[in-house]
Amino acid sequence: MSSTVTFRTATWDDLGRVVELIADDAVAASRTGAYGAAHEAGFAAIEASPNDELVVAELDGQVVGCMQLTFVPGISRNGATRLLVEAVRVDARLRGQGVGRAMMEHAHARGRERGCALAQLTSDKQRPDAHRFYRSLGYAQSHEGFKLAL
Amino acid sequence: MSSTVTFRTATWDDLGRVVELIADDAVAASRTGAYGAAHEAGFAAIEASPNDELVVAELDGQVVGCMQLTFVPGISRNGATRLLVEAVRVDARLRGQGVGRAMMEHAHARGRERGCALAQLTSDKQRPDAHRFYRSLGYAQSHEGFKLAL
């Protein structure tokens, strides 16, 4: 990767591209849905939240990745604030070139700026490559992740 | 369990008991720390957040459990808001009597009230009993959970 990845908060103009990035994935395609009012409501709720940030990564003026950061205050782990990272995606054409690593480094820097002592995320058991990637960043694969439709 | 478990938002007067509940656990004891300013800062941040709730469970006028609920807006899963459940604890003397199940049912009800389509949580790989409990509630053990100290 000869150019430098830059980061900024997503705007309404990015939302279509963000939905495209999130859906461009074998595991997530069917559950992301086509761009619509539900994504717009989600974006509005993220914008309204003081503890959520939707971040896009740019390379040569193009949006090539996205991720959502949530800062979660807490009592456990000696009152630690947690950085929750969700919906991490890199343009499929650019995988393996360091974009994801640069994104996670940015996520951790933002977490530290917000006083987070801990980063946490879950990754579908169907994504062994992602697990290897997170372990390579120093993450401990210490927990089981559970989901329930409400 | 002959009495009924009731739920309310934790107040400052509950914080000592909440720290005690969180620490009363083989996995969490060392990392919770003794009650102090860090827990108070965490509680103040939860109170200030529109998307976080610290809930206590009461039985016969005593606090017998606690959990933290975080409502996380998002773009993925068709704009779903997620209910994140953290720091679930039941008084050790009352385990196996349905308190935890009542707590999780309350968590899911609060999630639905806030428009959440999905509940998610992680549980340390050292807690097989907890994993069985979450599976018994219908949770899919579909993800790997990763943590990194920042």
mmCIF file of C-alpha atoms in Angstrom:
data_model
loop_
_atom_site.group_PDB
_atom_site.id
_atom_site.type_symbol
_atom_site.label_atom_id
_atom_site.label_comp_id
_atom_site.label_asym_id
_atom_site.label_seq_id
_atom_site.Cartn_x
_atom_site.Cartn_y
_atom_site.Cartn_z
ATOM 1 C CA MET A 1 0.000 0.000 0.000
ATOM 2 C CA SER A 2 1.919 3.046 -1.246
ATOM 3 C CA SER A 3 -0.727 5.650 -0.332
ATOM 4 C CA THR A 4 -1.776 6.487 3.201
ATOM 5 C CA VAL A 5 -5.159 5.531 4.604
ATOM 6 C CA THR A 6 -6.979 8.455 6.229
ATOM 7 C CA PHE A 7 -9.996 8.407 8.510
ATOM 8 C CA ARG A 8 -13.016 10.567 9.076
ATOM 9 C CA THR A 9 -16.493 10.330 10.528
ATOM 10 C CA ALA A 10 -19.017 9.116 7.954
ATOM 11 C CA THR A 11 -21.518 11.627 6.569
ATOM 12 C CA TRP A 12 -24.939 11.041 5.022
ATOM 13 C CA ASP A 13 -23.237 11.065 1.602
ATOM 14 C CA ASP A 14 -21.217 8.000 2.640
ATOM 15 C CA LEU A 15 -24.137 5.898 3.801
ATOM 16 C CA GLY A 16 -24.813 4.144 0.485
ATOM 17 C CA ARG A 17 -21.157 3.161 0.202
ATOM 18 C CA VAL A 18 -21.080 1.980 3.824
ATOM 19 C CA VAL A 19 -24.104 -0.277 3.251
ATOM 20 C CA GLU A 20 -22.396 -1.607 0.104
ATOM 21 C CA LEU A 21 -19.213 -2.381 2.062
ATOM 22 C CA ILE A 22 -21.118 -4.062 4.892
ATOM 23 C CA ALA A 23 -23.133 -6.200 2.464
ATOM 24 C CA ASP A 24 -20.128 -7.225 0.332
ATOM 25 C CA ASP A 25 -19.385 -10.251 2.439
ATOM 26 C CA ALA A 26 -20.469 -13.882 2.228
ATOM 27 C CA VAL A 27 -21.582 -13.989 5.872
ATOM 28 C CA ALA A 28 -23.375 -10.622 6.004
ATOM 29 C CA ALA A 29 -24.855 -10.152 2.522
ATOM 30 C CA SER A 30 -28.286 -11.627 3.173
ATOM 31 C CA ARG A 31 -28.790 -9.987 6.542
ATOM 32 C CA THR A 32 -27.644 -6.466 5.572
ATOM 33 C CA GLY A 33 -30.517 -5.870 3.150
ATOM 34 C CA ALA A 34 -30.695 -3.408 0.248
ATOM 35 C CA TYR A 35 -30.096 0.256 1.092
ATOM 36 C CA GLY A 36 -33.206 1.760 2.605
ATOM 37 C CA ALA A 37 -35.005 3.548 5.394
ATOM 38 C CA ALA A 38 -33.780 1.121 8.078
ATOM 39 C CA HIS A 39 -30.146 1.994 7.336
ATOM 40 C CA GLU A 40 -31.016 5.695 7.336
ATOM 41 C CA ALA A 41 -32.679 5.353 10.749
ATOM 42 C CA GLY A 42 -29.596 3.525 12.026
ATOM 43 C CA PHE A 43 -27.338 6.279 10.731
ATOM 44 C CA ALA A 44 -29.476 8.986 12.329
ATOM 45 C CA ALA A 45 -29.315 7.130 15.663
ATOM 46 C CA ILE A 46 -25.519 6.845 15.433
ATOM 47 C CA GLU A 47 -25.272 10.583 14.678
ATOM 48 C CA ALA A 48 -27.499 11.337 17.692
ATOM 49 C CA SER A 49 -25.466 9.164 20.077
ATOM 50 C CA PRO A 50 -22.600 10.741 22.015
ATOM 51 C CA ASN A 51 -20.994 7.294 22.369
ATOM 52 C CA ASP A 52 -21.057 6.034 18.774
ATOM 53 C CA GLU A 53 -18.964 6.893 15.741
ATOM 54 C CA LEU A 54 -19.222 5.507 12.229
ATOM 55 C CA VAL A 55 -15.767 5.839 10.679
ATOM 56 C CA VAL A 56 -14.797 5.551 7.023
ATOM 57 C CA ALA A 57 -11.290 4.869 5.718
ATOM 58 C CA GLU A 58 -10.191 6.648 2.567
ATOM 59 C CA LEU A 59 -7.416 5.799 0.153
ATOM 60 C CA ASP A 60 -6.703 8.091 -2.800
ATOM 61 C CA GLY A 61 -10.014 9.875 -2.202
ATOM 62 C CA GLN A 62 -12.089 6.675 -2.239
ATOM 63 C CA VAL A 63 -13.928 5.121 0.715
ATOM 64 C CA VAL A 64 -12.295 1.702 1.086
ATOM 65 C CA GLY A 65 -13.404 0.669 4.560
ATOM 66 C CA CYS A 66 -15.760 1.331 7.431
ATOM 67 C CA MET A 67 -16.213 0.459 11.064
ATOM 68 C CA GLN A 68 -18.398 1.488 13.979
ATOM 69 C CA LEU A 69 -16.911 2.475 17.316
ATOM 70 C CA THR A 70 -18.982 2.482 20.507
ATOM 71 C CA PHE A 71 -17.608 3.767 23.808
ATOM 72 C CA VAL A 72 -19.236 1.808 26.631
ATOM 73 C CA PRO A 73 -18.816 3.076 30.199
ATOM 74 C CA GLY A 74 -18.889 0.423 32.933
ATOM 75 C CA ILE A 75 -18.309 -0.707 36.501
ATOM 76 C CA SER A 76 -16.504 -3.999 35.931
ATOM 77 C CA ARG A 77 -12.745 -4.210 35.254
ATOM 78 C CA ASN A 78 -12.268 -1.394 37.765
ATOM 79 C CA GLY A 79 -14.661 1.030 36.100
ATOM 80 C CA ALA A 80 -13.210 0.550 32.628
ATOM 81 C CA THR A 81 -14.710 2.195 29.576
ATOM 82 C CA ARG A 82 -14.743 -0.293 26.708
ATOM 83 C CA LEU A 83 -14.223 0.335 23.033
ATOM 84 C CA LEU A 84 -16.651 -1.879 21.118
ATOM 85 C CA VAL A 85 -15.757 -2.312 17.443
ATOM 86 C CA GLU A 86 -18.506 -3.494 15.077
ATOM 87 C CA ALA A 87 -19.058 -3.780 11.339
ATOM 88 C CA VAL A 88 -15.401 -3.704 10.300
ATOM 89 C CA ARG A 89 -15.153 -3.959 6.516
ATOM 90 C CA VAL A 90 -12.419 -3.422 3.943
ATOM 91 C CA ASP A 91 -13.085 -3.240 0.206
ATOM 92 C CA ALA A 92 -12.601 -6.808 -1.046
ATOM 93 C CA ARG A 93 -10.204 -5.602 -3.768
ATOM 94 C CA LEU A 94 -7.822 -4.198 -1.148
ATOM 95 C CA ARG A 95 -7.688 -6.984 1.416
ATOM 96 C CA GLY A 96 -4.282 -8.082 2.645
ATOM 97 C CA GLN A 97 -2.693 -4.682 1.988
ATOM 98 C CA GLY A 98 -2.732 -3.276 5.503
ATOM 99 C CA VAL A 99 -5.951 -1.266 5.316
ATOM 100 C CA GLY A 100 -7.608 -3.285 8.067
ATOM 101 C CA ARG A 101 -4.565 -2.988 10.311
ATOM 102 C CA ALA A 102 -4.475 0.800 9.814
ATOM 103 C CA MET A 103 -8.198 0.928 10.613
ATOM 104 C CA MET A 104 -7.806 -1.021 13.844
ATOM 105 C CA GLU A 105 -4.875 1.164 14.894
ATOM 106 C CA HIS A 106 -7.111 4.178 14.324
ATOM 107 C CA ALA A 107 -9.891 2.527 16.349
ATOM 108 C CA HIS A 108 -7.536 1.904 19.259
ATOM 109 C CA ALA A 109 -6.209 5.478 19.122
ATOM 110 C CA ARG A 110 -9.787 6.820 19.224
ATOM 111 C CA GLY A 111 -10.549 4.474 22.108
ATOM 112 C CA ARG A 112 -7.557 5.766 24.076
ATOM 113 C CA GLU A 113 -8.623 9.356 23.360
ATOM 114 C CA ARG A 114 -11.992 8.497 24.886
ATOM 115 C CA GLY A 115 -10.367 6.918 27.939
ATOM 116 C CA CYS A 116 -11.050 3.282 27.025
ATOM 117 C CA ALA A 117 -8.965 0.683 28.891
ATOM 118 C CA LEU A 118 -10.119 -2.232 26.768
ATOM 119 C CA ALA A 119 -11.115 -2.938 23.163
ATOM 120 C CA GLN A 120 -13.541 -5.739 22.429
ATOM 121 C CA LEU A 121 -15.216 -7.217 19.407
ATOM 122 C CA THR A 122 -16.788 -10.421 18.222
ATOM 123 C CA SER A 123 -16.284 -12.183 14.942
ATOM 124 C CA ASP A 124 -18.490 -14.864 13.405
ATOM 125 C CA LYS A 125 -17.104 -18.391 13.900
ATOM 126 C CA GLN A 126 -17.293 -18.678 10.091
ATOM 127 C CA ARG A 127 -14.457 -16.107 9.733
ATOM 128 C CA PRO A 128 -11.186 -17.900 10.631
ATOM 129 C CA ASP A 129 -9.132 -15.389 8.599
ATOM 130 C CA ALA A 130 -10.557 -12.524 10.660
ATOM 131 C CA HIS A 131 -9.734 -14.406 13.876
ATOM 132 C CA ARG A 132 -6.129 -14.784 12.774
ATOM 133 C CA PHE A 133 -6.057 -11.074 11.921
ATOM 134 C CA TYR A 134 -7.339 -10.010 15.357
ATOM 135 C CA ARG A 135 -4.915 -12.360 17.124
ATOM 136 C CA SER A 136 -2.088 -10.808 15.065
ATOM 137 C CA LEU A 137 -3.070 -7.417 16.516
ATOM 138 C CA GLY A 138 -2.617 -8.780 20.035
ATOM 139 C CA TYR A 139 -6.249 -9.584 20.814
ATOM 140 C CA ALA A 140 -6.918 -12.477 23.175
ATOM 141 C CA GLN A 141 -9.556 -14.881 21.815
ATOM 142 C CA SER A 142 -10.848 -15.297 25.344
ATOM 143 C CA HIS A 143 -14.644 -15.219 25.056
ATOM 144 C CA GLU A 144 -17.574 -16.958 23.444
ATOM 145 C CA GLY A 145 -19.963 -14.635 21.599
ATOM 146 C CA PHE A 146 -23.732 -15.123 21.801
ATOM 147 C CA LYS A 147 -26.553 -13.576 19.745
ATOM 148 C CA LEU A 148 -30.332 -13.748 20.101
ATOM 149 C CA ALA A 149 -32.961 -12.256 17.808
ATOM 150 C CA LEU A 150 -35.417 -10.192 19.869
ATOM 151 C CA MET B 1 -37.985 -19.055 44.120
ATOM 152 C CA SER B 2 -41.230 -18.212 45.893
ATOM 153 C CA SER B 3 -40.823 -14.414 45.802
ATOM 154 C CA THR B 4 -40.806 -12.336 42.654
ATOM 155 C CA VAL B 5 -37.681 -10.660 41.332
ATOM 156 C CA THR B 6 -38.150 -6.962 40.581
ATOM 157 C CA PHE B 7 -35.950 -4.615 38.603
ATOM 158 C CA ARG B 8 -34.945 -0.996 38.783
ATOM 159 C CA THR B 9 -32.184 1.294 37.615
ATOM 160 C CA ALA B 10 -29.251 1.339 40.039
ATOM 161 C CA THR B 11 -28.717 4.450 42.149
ATOM 162 C CA TRP B 12 -25.549 5.739 43.799
ATOM 163 C CA ASP B 13 -26.627 3.930 46.967
ATOM 164 C CA ASP B 14 -26.417 0.611 45.098
ATOM 165 C CA LEU B 15 -22.917 1.088 43.737
ATOM 166 C CA GLY B 16 -21.056 -0.582 46.607
ATOM 167 C CA ARG B 17 -23.294 -3.631 46.360
ATOM 168 C CA VAL B 18 -22.920 -3.743 42.567
ATOM 169 C CA VAL B 19 -19.114 -3.714 42.843
ATOM 170 C CA GLU B 20 -19.388 -6.477 45.451
ATOM 171 C CA LEU B 21 -21.568 -8.586 43.130
ATOM 172 C CA ILE B 22 -19.279 -8.035 40.147
ATOM 173 C CA ALA B 23 -16.188 -8.962 42.173
ATOM 174 C CA ASP B 24 -17.744 -12.075 43.761
ATOM 175 C CA ASP B 25 -16.630 -14.334 40.959
ATOM 176 C CA ALA B 26 -13.542 -16.461 40.414
ATOM 177 C CA VAL B 27 -12.884 -15.015 36.946
ATOM 178 C CA ALA B 28 -13.543 -11.334 37.733
ATOM 179 C CA ALA B 29 -12.402 -10.876 41.342
ATOM 180 C CA SER B 30 -8.843 -9.740 40.657
ATOM 181 C CA ARG B 31 -9.722 -7.402 37.818
ATOM 182 C CA THR B 32 -12.704 -5.679 39.454
ATOM 183 C CA GLY B 33 -10.624 -4.011 42.177
ATOM 184 C CA ALA B 34 -11.775 -2.722 45.569
ATOM 185 C CA TYR B 35 -14.563 -0.132 45.544
ATOM 186 C CA GLY B 36 -13.158 3.274 44.681
ATOM 187 C CA ALA B 37 -13.077 6.360 42.522
ATOM 188 C CA ALA B 38 -12.758 4.386 39.272
ATOM 189 C CA HIS B 39 -16.089 2.651 39.903
ATOM 190 C CA GLU B 40 -17.677 5.981 40.806
ATOM 191 C CA ALA B 41 -16.434 7.519 37.557
ATOM 192 C CA GLY B 42 -17.845 4.545 35.662
ATOM 193 C CA PHE B 43 -21.200 4.930 37.360
ATOM 194 C CA ALA B 44 -21.303 8.671 36.597
ATOM 195 C CA ALA B 45 -20.562 7.926 32.927
ATOM 196 C CA ILE B 46 -23.355 5.320 32.788
ATOM 197 C CA GLU B 47 -25.773 7.825 34.337
ATOM 198 C CA ALA B 48 -24.742 10.455 31.780
ATOM 199 C CA SER B 49 -25.198 8.124 28.806
ATOM 200 C CA PRO B 50 -28.578 7.991 27.051
ATOM 201 C CA ASN B 51 -27.740 4.482 25.790
ATOM 202 C CA ASP B 52 -26.618 2.742 28.992
ATOM 203 C CA GLU B 53 -28.553 1.392 31.956
ATOM 204 C CA LEU B 54 -27.218 -0.283 35.064
ATOM 205 C CA VAL B 55 -30.003 -2.521 36.370
ATOM 206 C CA VAL B 56 -30.314 -4.175 39.780
ATOM 207 C CA ALA B 57 -32.533 -7.146 40.597
ATOM 208 C CA GLU B 58 -34.248 -7.188 43.978
ATOM 209 C CA LEU B 59 -35.710 -10.099 45.901
ATOM 210 C CA ASP B 60 -37.441 -9.481 49.247
ATOM 211 C CA GLY B 61 -35.971 -5.965 49.331
ATOM 212 C CA GLN B 62 -32.369 -7.119 48.807
ATOM 213 C CA VAL B 63 -30.227 -6.478 45.718
ATOM 214 C CA VAL B 64 -29.433 -9.973 44.444
ATOM 215 C CA GLY B 65 -28.208 -9.276 40.927
ATOM 216 C CA CYS B 66 -26.988 -6.669 38.488
ATOM 217 C CA MET B 67 -26.388 -6.204 34.774
ATOM 218 C CA GLN B 68 -25.540 -3.433 32.388
ATOM 219 C CA LEU B 69 -27.580 -2.825 29.246
ATOM 220 C CA THR B 70 -26.210 -0.816 26.324
ATOM 221 C CA PHE B 71 -28.348 0.075 23.310
ATOM 222 C CA VAL B 72 -26.090 0.243 20.252
ATOM 223 C CA PRO B 73 -27.488 1.764 17.047
ATOM 224 C CA GLY B 74 -26.023 0.435 13.801
ATOM 225 C CA ILE B 75 -26.073 0.047 10.020
ATOM 226 C CA SER B 76 -25.428 -3.677 9.683
ATOM 227 C CA ARG B 77 -28.180 -6.298 9.996
ATOM 228 C CA ASN B 78 -30.494 -3.891 8.160
ATOM 229 C CA GLY B 79 -29.959 -0.980 10.520
ATOM 230 C CA ALA B 80 -30.526 -3.030 13.663
ATOM 231 C CA THR B 81 -30.116 -1.556 17.118
ATOM 232 C CA ARG B 82 -28.334 -4.087 19.344
ATOM 233 C CA LEU B 83 -28.823 -4.773 23.001
ATOM 234 C CA LEU B 84 -25.410 -5.393 24.542
ATOM 235 C CA VAL B 85 -25.547 -7.126 27.937
ATOM 236 C CA GLU B 86 -22.482 -6.861 30.189
ATOM 237 C CA ALA B 87 -21.565 -7.604 33.792
ATOM 238 C CA VAL B 88 -24.402 -10.040 34.528
ATOM 239 C CA ARG B 89 -24.124 -11.246 38.105
ATOM 240 C CA VAL B 90 -26.408 -13.110 40.508
ATOM 241 C CA ASP B 91 -25.704 -13.416 44.236
ATOM 242 C CA ALA B 92 -23.792 -16.694 44.603
ATOM 243 C CA ARG B 93 -26.195 -17.888 47.322
ATOM 244 C CA LEU B 94 -29.132 -17.678 44.901
ATOM 245 C CA ARG B 95 -27.733 -19.285 41.768
ATOM 246 C CA GLY B 96 -29.833 -21.921 40.046
ATOM 247 C CA GLN B 97 -33.121 -20.482 41.318
ATOM 248 C CA GLY B 98 -34.223 -18.592 38.245
ATOM 249 C CA VAL B 99 -32.919 -15.130 39.148
ATOM 250 C CA GLY B 100 -30.598 -15.019 36.141
ATOM 251 C CA ARG B 101 -33.350 -16.145 33.796
ATOM 252 C CA ALA B 102 -35.701 -13.446 35.137
ATOM 253 C CA MET B 103 -32.923 -10.888 34.694
ATOM 254 C CA MET B 104 -32.294 -11.853 31.072
ATOM 255 C CA GLU B 105 -36.025 -11.771 30.329
ATOM 256 C CA HIS B 106 -36.081 -8.252 31.750
ATOM 257 C CA ALA B 107 -33.039 -7.318 29.635
ATOM 258 C CA HIS B 108 -34.746 -8.579 26.475
ATOM 259 C CA ALA B 109 -37.960 -6.721 27.326
ATOM 260 C CA ARG B 110 -36.002 -3.487 27.825
ATOM 261 C CA GLY B 111 -34.192 -4.121 24.544
ATOM 262 C CA ARG B 112 -37.486 -4.533 22.693
ATOM 263 C CA GLU B 113 -38.795 -1.329 24.305
ATOM 264 C CA ARG B 114 -35.746 0.449 22.898
ATOM 265 C CA GLY B 115 -36.281 -1.053 19.443
ATOM 266 C CA CYS B 116 -33.457 -3.589 19.553
ATOM 267 C CA ALA B 117 -33.639 -6.400 16.974
ATOM 268 C CA LEU B 118 -30.784 -8.374 18.465
ATOM 269 C CA ALA B 119 -29.265 -9.119 21.867
ATOM 270 C CA GLN B 120 -25.573 -9.912 22.125
ATOM 271 C CA LEU B 121 -23.105 -10.699 24.850
ATOM 272 C CA THR B 122 -19.818 -12.427 25.389
ATOM 273 C CA SER B 123 -18.859 -14.820 28.141
ATOM 274 C CA ASP B 124 -15.362 -15.848 29.176
ATOM 275 C CA LYS B 125 -14.335 -19.242 27.773
ATOM 276 C CA GLN B 126 -13.705 -20.221 31.419
ATOM 277 C CA ARG B 127 -17.466 -20.097 32.139
ATOM 278 C CA PRO B 128 -19.022 -23.247 30.590
ATOM 279 C CA ASP B 129 -22.000 -23.087 32.972
ATOM 280 C CA ALA B 130 -22.811 -19.581 31.746
ATOM 281 C CA HIS B 131 -22.559 -20.771 28.129
ATOM 282 C CA ARG B 132 -25.069 -23.528 28.820
ATOM 283 C CA PHE B 133 -27.340 -20.950 30.482
ATOM 284 C CA TYR B 134 -27.254 -18.560 27.507
ATOM 285 C CA ARG B 135 -27.863 -21.427 25.063
ATOM 286 C CA SER B 136 -30.870 -22.465 27.181
ATOM 287 C CA LEU B 137 -32.288 -18.968 26.637
ATOM 288 C CA GLY B 138 -32.082 -19.460 22.871
ATOM 289 C CA TYR B 139 -28.811 -17.667 22.223
ATOM 290 C CA ALA B 140 -26.700 -18.896 19.322
ATOM 291 C CA GLN B 141 -23.047 -19.401 20.305
ATOM 292 C CA SER B 142 -22.053 -18.092 16.880
ATOM 293 C CA HIS B 143 -19.110 -15.789 17.491
ATOM 294 C CA GLU B 144 -15.601 -15.674 18.889
ATOM 295 C CA GLY B 145 -15.011 -12.873 21.398
ATOM 296 C CA PHE B 146 -11.760 -10.878 21.394
ATOM 297 C CA LYS B 147 -10.340 -8.447 23.965
ATOM 298 C CA LEU B 148 -7.296 -6.180 23.888
ATOM 299 C CA ALA B 149 -5.955 -3.960 26.665
ATOM 300 C CA LEU B 150 -5.480 -0.424 25.329
#
